[in-house]
mmCIF file of C-alpha atoms and ligand atoms in Angstrom:
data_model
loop_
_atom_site.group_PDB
_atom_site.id
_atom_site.type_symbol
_atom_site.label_atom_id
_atom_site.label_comp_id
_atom_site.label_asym_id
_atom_site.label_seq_id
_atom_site.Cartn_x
_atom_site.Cartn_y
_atom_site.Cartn_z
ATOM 1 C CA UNK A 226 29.220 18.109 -3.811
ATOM 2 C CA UNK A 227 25.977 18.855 -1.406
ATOM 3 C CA UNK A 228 24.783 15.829 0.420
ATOM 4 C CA UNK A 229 21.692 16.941 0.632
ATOM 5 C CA UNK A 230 18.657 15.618 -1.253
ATOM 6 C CA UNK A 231 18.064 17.512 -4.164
ATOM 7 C CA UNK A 232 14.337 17.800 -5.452
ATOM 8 C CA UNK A 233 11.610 20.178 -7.157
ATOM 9 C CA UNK A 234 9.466 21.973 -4.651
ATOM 10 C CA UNK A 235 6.297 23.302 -6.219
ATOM 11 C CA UNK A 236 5.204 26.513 -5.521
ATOM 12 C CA UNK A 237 1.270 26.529 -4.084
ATOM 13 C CA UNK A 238 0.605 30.023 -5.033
ATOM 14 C CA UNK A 239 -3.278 29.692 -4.978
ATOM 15 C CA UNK A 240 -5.452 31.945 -3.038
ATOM 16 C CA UNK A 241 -6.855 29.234 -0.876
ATOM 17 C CA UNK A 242 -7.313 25.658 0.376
ATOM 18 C CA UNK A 243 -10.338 24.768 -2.165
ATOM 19 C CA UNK A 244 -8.099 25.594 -5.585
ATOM 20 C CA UNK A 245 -4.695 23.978 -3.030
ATOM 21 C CA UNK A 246 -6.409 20.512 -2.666
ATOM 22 C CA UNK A 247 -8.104 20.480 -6.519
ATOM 23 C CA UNK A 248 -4.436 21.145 -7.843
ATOM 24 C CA UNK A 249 -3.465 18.343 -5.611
ATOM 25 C CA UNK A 250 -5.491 15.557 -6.109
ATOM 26 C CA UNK A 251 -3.664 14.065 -9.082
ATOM 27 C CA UNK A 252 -0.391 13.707 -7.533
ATOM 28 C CA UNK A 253 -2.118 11.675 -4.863
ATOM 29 C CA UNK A 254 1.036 8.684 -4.305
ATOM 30 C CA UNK A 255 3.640 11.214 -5.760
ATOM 31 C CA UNK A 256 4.264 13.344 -2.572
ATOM 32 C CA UNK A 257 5.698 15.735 -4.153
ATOM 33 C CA UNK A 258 7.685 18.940 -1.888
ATOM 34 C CA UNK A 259 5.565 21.939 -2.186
ATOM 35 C CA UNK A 260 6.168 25.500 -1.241
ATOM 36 C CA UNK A 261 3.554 27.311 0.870
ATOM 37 C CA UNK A 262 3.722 31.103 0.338
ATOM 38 C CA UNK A 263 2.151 34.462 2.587
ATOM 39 C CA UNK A 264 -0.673 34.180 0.539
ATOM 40 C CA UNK A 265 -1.991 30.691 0.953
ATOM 41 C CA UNK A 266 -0.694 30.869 4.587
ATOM 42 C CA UNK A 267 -2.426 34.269 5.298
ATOM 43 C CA UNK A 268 -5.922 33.236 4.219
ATOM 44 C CA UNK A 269 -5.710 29.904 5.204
ATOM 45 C CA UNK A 270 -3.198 29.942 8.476
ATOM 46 C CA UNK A 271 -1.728 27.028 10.203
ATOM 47 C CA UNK A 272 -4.580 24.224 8.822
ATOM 48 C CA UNK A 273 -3.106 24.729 6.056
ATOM 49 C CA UNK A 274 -0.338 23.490 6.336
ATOM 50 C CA UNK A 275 -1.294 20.369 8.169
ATOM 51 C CA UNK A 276 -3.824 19.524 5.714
ATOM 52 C CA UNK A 277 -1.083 19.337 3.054
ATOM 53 C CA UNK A 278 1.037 17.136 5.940
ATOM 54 C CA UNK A 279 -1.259 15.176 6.425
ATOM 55 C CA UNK A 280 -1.670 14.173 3.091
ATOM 56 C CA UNK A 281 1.960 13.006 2.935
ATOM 57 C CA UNK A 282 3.633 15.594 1.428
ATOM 58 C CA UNK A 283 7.181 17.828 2.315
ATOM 59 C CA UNK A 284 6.362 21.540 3.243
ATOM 60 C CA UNK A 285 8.491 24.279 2.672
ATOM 61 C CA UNK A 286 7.033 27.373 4.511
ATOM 62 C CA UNK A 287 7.486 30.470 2.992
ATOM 63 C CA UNK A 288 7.010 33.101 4.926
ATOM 64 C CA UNK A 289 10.707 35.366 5.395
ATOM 65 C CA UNK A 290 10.127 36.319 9.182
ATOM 66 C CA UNK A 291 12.169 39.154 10.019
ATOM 67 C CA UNK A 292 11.498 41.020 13.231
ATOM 68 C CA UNK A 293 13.929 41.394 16.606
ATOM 69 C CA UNK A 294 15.237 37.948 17.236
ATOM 70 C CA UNK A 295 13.411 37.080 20.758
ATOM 71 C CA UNK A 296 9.904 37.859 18.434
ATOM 72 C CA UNK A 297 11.232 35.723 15.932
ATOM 73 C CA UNK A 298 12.140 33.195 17.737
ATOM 74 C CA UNK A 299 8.939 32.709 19.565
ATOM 75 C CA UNK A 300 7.496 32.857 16.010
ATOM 76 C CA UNK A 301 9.555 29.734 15.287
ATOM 77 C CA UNK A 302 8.709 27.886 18.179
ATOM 78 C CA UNK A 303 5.527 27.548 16.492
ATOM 79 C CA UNK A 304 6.386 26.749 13.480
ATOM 80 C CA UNK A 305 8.875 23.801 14.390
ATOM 81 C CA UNK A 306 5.655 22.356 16.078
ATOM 82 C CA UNK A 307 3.653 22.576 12.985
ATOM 83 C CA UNK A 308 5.712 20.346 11.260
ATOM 84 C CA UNK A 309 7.502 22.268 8.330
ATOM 85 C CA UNK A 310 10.119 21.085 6.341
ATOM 86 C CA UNK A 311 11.373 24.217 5.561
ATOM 87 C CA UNK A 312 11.071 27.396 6.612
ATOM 88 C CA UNK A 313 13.274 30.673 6.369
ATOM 89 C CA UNK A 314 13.905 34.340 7.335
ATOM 90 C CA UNK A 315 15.436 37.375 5.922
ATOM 91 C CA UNK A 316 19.253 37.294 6.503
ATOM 92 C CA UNK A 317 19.362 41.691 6.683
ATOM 93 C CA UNK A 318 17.594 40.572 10.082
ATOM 94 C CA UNK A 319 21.324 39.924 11.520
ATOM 95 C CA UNK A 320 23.420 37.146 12.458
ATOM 96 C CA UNK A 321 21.884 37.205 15.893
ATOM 97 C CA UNK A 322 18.081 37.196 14.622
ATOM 98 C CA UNK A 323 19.169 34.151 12.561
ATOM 99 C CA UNK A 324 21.026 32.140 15.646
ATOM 100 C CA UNK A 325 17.517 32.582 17.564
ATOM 101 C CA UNK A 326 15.384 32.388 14.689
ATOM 102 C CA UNK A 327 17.431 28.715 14.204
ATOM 103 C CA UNK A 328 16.870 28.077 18.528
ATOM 104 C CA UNK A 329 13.442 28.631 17.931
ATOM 105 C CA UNK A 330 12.746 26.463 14.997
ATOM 106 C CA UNK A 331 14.996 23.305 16.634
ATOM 107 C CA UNK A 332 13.389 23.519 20.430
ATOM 108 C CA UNK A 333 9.655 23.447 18.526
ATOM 109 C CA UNK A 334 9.920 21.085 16.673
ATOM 110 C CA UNK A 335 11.728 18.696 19.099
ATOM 111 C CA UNK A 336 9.301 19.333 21.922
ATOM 112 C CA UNK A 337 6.440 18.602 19.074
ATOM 113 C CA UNK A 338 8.448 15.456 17.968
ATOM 114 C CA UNK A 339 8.873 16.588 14.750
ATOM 115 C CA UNK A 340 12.081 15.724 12.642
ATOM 116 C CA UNK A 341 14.894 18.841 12.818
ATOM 117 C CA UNK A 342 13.423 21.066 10.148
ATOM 118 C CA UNK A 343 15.995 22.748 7.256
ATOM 119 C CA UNK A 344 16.107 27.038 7.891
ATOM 120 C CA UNK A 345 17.119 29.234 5.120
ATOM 121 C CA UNK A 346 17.516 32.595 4.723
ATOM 122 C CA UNK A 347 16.882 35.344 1.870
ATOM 123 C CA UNK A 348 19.816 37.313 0.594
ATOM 124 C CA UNK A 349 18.996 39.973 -1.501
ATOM 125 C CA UNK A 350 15.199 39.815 -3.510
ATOM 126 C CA UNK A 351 15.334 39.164 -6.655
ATOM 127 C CA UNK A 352 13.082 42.115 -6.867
ATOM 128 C CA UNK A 353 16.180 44.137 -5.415
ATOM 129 C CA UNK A 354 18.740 45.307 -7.913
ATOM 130 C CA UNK A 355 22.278 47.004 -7.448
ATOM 131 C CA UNK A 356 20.197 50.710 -8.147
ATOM 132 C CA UNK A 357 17.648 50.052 -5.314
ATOM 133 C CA UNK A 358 20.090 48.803 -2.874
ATOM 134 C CA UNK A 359 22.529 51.678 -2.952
ATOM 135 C CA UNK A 360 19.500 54.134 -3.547
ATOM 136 C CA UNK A 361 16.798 52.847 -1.163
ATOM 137 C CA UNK A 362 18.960 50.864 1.387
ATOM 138 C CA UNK A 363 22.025 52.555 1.222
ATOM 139 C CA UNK A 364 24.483 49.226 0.723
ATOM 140 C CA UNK A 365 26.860 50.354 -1.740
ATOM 141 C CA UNK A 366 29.088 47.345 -2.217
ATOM 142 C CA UNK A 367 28.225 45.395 -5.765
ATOM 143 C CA UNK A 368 25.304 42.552 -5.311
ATOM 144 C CA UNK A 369 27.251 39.557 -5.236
ATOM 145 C CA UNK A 370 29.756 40.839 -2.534
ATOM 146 C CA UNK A 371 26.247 41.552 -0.372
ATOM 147 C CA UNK A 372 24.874 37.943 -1.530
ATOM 148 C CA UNK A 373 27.775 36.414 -0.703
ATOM 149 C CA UNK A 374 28.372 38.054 2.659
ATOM 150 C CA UNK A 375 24.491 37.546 3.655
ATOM 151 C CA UNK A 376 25.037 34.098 2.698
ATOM 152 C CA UNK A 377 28.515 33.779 4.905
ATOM 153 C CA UNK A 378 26.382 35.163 7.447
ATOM 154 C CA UNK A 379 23.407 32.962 7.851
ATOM 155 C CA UNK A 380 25.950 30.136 7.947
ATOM 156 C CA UNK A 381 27.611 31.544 10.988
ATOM 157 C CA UNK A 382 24.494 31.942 12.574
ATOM 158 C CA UNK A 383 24.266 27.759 11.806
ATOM 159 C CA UNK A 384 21.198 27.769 8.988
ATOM 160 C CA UNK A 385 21.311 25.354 5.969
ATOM 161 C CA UNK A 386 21.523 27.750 3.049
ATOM 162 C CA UNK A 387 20.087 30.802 1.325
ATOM 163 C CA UNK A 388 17.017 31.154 -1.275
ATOM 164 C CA UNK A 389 19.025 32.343 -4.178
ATOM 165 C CA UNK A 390 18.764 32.163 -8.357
ATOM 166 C CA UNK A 391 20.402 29.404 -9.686
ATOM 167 C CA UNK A 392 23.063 31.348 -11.394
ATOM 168 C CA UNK A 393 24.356 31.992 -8.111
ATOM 169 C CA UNK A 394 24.180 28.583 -6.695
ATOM 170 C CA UNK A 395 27.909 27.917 -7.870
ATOM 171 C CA UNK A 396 29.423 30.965 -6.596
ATOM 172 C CA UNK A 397 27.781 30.087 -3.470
ATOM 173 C CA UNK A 398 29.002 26.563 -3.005
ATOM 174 C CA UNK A 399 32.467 28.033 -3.623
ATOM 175 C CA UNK A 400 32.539 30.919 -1.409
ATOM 176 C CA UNK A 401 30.497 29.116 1.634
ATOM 177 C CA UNK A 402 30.415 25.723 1.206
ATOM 178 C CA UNK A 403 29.204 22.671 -0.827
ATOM 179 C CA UNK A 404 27.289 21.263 2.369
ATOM 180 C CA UNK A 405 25.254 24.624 1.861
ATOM 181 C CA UNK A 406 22.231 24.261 0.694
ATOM 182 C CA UNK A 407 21.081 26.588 -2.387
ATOM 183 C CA UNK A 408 16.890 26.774 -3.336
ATOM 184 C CA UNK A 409 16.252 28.382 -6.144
ATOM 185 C CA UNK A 410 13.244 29.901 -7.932
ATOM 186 C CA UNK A 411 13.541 31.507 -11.368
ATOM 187 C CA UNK A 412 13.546 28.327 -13.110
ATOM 188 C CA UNK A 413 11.388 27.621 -16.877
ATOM 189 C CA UNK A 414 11.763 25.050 -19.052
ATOM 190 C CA UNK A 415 13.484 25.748 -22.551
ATOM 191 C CA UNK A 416 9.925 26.191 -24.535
ATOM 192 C CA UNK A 417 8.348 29.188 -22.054
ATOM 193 C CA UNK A 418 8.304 32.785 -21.884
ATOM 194 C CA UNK A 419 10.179 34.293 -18.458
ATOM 195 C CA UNK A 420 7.521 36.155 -17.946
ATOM 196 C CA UNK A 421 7.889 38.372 -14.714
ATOM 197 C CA UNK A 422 11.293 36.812 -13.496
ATOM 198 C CA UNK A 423 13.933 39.014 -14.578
ATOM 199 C CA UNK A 424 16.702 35.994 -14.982
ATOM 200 C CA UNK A 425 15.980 32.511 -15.275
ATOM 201 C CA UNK A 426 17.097 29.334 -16.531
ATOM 202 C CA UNK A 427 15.910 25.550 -17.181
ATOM 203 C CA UNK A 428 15.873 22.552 -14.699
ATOM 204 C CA UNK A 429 18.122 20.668 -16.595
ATOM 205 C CA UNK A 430 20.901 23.728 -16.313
ATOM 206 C CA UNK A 431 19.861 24.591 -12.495
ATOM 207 C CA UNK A 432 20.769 20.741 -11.839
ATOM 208 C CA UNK A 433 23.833 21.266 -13.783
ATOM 209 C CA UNK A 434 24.215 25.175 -11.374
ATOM 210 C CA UNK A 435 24.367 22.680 -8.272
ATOM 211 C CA UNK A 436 21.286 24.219 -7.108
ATOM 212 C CA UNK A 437 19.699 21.870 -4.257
ATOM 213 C CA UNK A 438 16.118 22.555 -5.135
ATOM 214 C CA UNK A 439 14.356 23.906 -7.469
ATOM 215 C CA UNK A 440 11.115 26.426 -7.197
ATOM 216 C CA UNK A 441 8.895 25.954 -9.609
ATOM 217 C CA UNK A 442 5.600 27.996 -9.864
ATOM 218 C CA UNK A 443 3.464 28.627 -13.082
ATOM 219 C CA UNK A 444 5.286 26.312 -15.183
ATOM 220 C CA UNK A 445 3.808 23.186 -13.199
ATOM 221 C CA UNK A 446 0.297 25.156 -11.398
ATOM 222 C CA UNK A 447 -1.067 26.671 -15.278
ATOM 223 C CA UNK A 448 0.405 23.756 -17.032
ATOM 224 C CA UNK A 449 -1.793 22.160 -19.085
ATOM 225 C CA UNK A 450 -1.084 19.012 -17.450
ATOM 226 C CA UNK A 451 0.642 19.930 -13.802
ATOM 227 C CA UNK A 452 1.664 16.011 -13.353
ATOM 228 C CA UNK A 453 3.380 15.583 -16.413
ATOM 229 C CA UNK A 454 5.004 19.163 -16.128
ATOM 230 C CA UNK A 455 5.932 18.134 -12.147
ATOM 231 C CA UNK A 456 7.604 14.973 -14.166
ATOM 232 C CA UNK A 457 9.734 16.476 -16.431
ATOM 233 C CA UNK A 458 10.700 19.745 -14.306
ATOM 234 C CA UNK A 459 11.934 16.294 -12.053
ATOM 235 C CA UNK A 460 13.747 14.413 -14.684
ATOM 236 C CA UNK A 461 15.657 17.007 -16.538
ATOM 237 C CA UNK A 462 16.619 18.866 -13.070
ATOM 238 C CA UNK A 463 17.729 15.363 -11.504
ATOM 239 C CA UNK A 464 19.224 14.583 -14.674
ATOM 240 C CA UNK A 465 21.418 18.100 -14.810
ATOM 241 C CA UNK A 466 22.714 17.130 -11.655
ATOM 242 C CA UNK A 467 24.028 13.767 -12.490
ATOM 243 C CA UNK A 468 21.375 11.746 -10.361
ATOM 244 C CA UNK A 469 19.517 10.402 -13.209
ATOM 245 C CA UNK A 470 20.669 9.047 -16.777
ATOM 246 C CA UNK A 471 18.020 9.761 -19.267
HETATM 247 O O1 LIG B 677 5.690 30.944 -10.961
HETATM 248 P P1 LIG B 677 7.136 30.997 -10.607
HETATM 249 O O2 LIG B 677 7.910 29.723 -10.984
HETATM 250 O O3 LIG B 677 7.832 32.254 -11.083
HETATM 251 O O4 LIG B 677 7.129 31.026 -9.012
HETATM 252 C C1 LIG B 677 8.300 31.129 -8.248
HETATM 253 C C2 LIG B 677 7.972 31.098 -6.795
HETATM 254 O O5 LIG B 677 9.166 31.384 -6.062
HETATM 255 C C3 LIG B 677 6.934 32.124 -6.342
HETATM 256 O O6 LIG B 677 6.230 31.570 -5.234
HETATM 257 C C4 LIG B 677 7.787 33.298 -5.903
HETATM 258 O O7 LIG B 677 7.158 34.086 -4.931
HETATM 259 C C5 LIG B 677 8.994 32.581 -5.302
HETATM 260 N N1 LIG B 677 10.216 33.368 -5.254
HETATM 261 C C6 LIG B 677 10.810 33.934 -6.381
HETATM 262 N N2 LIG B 677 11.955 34.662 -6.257
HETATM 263 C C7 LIG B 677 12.529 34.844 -5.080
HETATM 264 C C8 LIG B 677 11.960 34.278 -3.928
HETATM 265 C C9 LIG B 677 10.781 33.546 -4.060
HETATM 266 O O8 LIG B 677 10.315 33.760 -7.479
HETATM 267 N N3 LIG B 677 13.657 35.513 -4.980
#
């Protein structure tokens, strides 16, 4: 079993800082993980994310560099001084890309004085499937064989885990390790459509996946009440993973 924390991570997918910090102000005392995307991050920029540090809560940054390592290291640099949590990169950017990308992230943030920050890397989209791999990319070996080996990789290169859907969080921990950390989006509770995710599943069986954290978008930000839908996305995922008896 992970030793990690495990926790939701809410996904800020609002088109700037004014909508960010109105979604926000209820949880004020809760600080709550939160996930801050391209599009938040690319209209905003850095302020953003020390606004949301500064108000006491975790930061995953979500922005899946992927460029020649030395570029992407540099990039890194900065971002380990900004204070993230979290941050990650796209594994198809090689092992070595992900060794510098993890150099990077580790020599900012300890020359900033900021705590060692988690990297993670993308595997495969979601948005990918087997057709447009072996079509568009030419990688003809079956998904979870490329999954598994992009996930192999980016522990080589010494990162903390992969993004990944929860139904792959078990395979995983098997194939790479339970000290590997899986975050996983694709997640709805029992009562709500899928809309535009293609597989998904609830907190309570993510929990019960071994996923690490959870990503959870719409079904907290358009909730009708985003505290109480933060609160029981919490309770049933901790509860799934045999943290929490309710
Ligand atoms: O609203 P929803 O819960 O679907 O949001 C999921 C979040 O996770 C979005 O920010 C989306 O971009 C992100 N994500 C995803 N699938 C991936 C990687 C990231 O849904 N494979």
């Amino acid at each position: 079993m992970a030793t990690f924390e495990k926790d939701v991570i809410i996904a800020l997918d609002f088109p700037g800082k004014e909508e960010t910090m109105r979604f926000l102000a209820p949880f004020e005392g809760m600080s709550p993980y939160v996930k801050i995307g391209m599009e938040l991050f690319y209209s905003e920029g850095p302020d953003i994310v020390r606004a949301v540090k500064d108000m006491g809560l975790k930061v995953f940054l979500d922005l899946k560099l992927h460029d020649i390592p030395n570029t992407v290291k540099m990039a890194m640099e900065r971002l380990g001084a900004l204070g993230v949590d979290i941050t990650n990169v796209h594994a198809a950017g090689t092992v070595r890309m992900m060794e510098y990308a993890r150099e990077g992230l580790l020599e900012g943030a300890a020359k900033a004085g900021n705590k060692a920050p988690l990297l993670i890397a993308v595997t495969q989209l979601t948005s990918t499937d087997q057709q447009r791999m072996e079509e568009d990319l030419l990688i003809k070996e079956d998904m979870p064989k490329v999954i598994q080996h992009y996930a192999a990789n980016a522990k080589k290169a010494g990162l903390d885990g992969v993004v990944c859907s929860p139904l792959e969080s078990p395979i995983i921990h098997e194939t790479v390790g339970a000290d590997f950390l899986t975050v996983t989006p694709g997640v709805r509770f029992a009562d709500e459509s899928a809309q535009d995710q293609a597989r998904v599943t609830t907190p309570e069986k993510a929990g019960q996946f071994g996923s690490n954290f959870i990503v959870v978008g719409r079904s907290i930000t358009k909730a009708e009440d985003p505290v109480a839908a933060y609160k029981k996305a919490r309770t049933e995922f901790l509860s799934g993973a045999g943290l929490l008896t309710v």
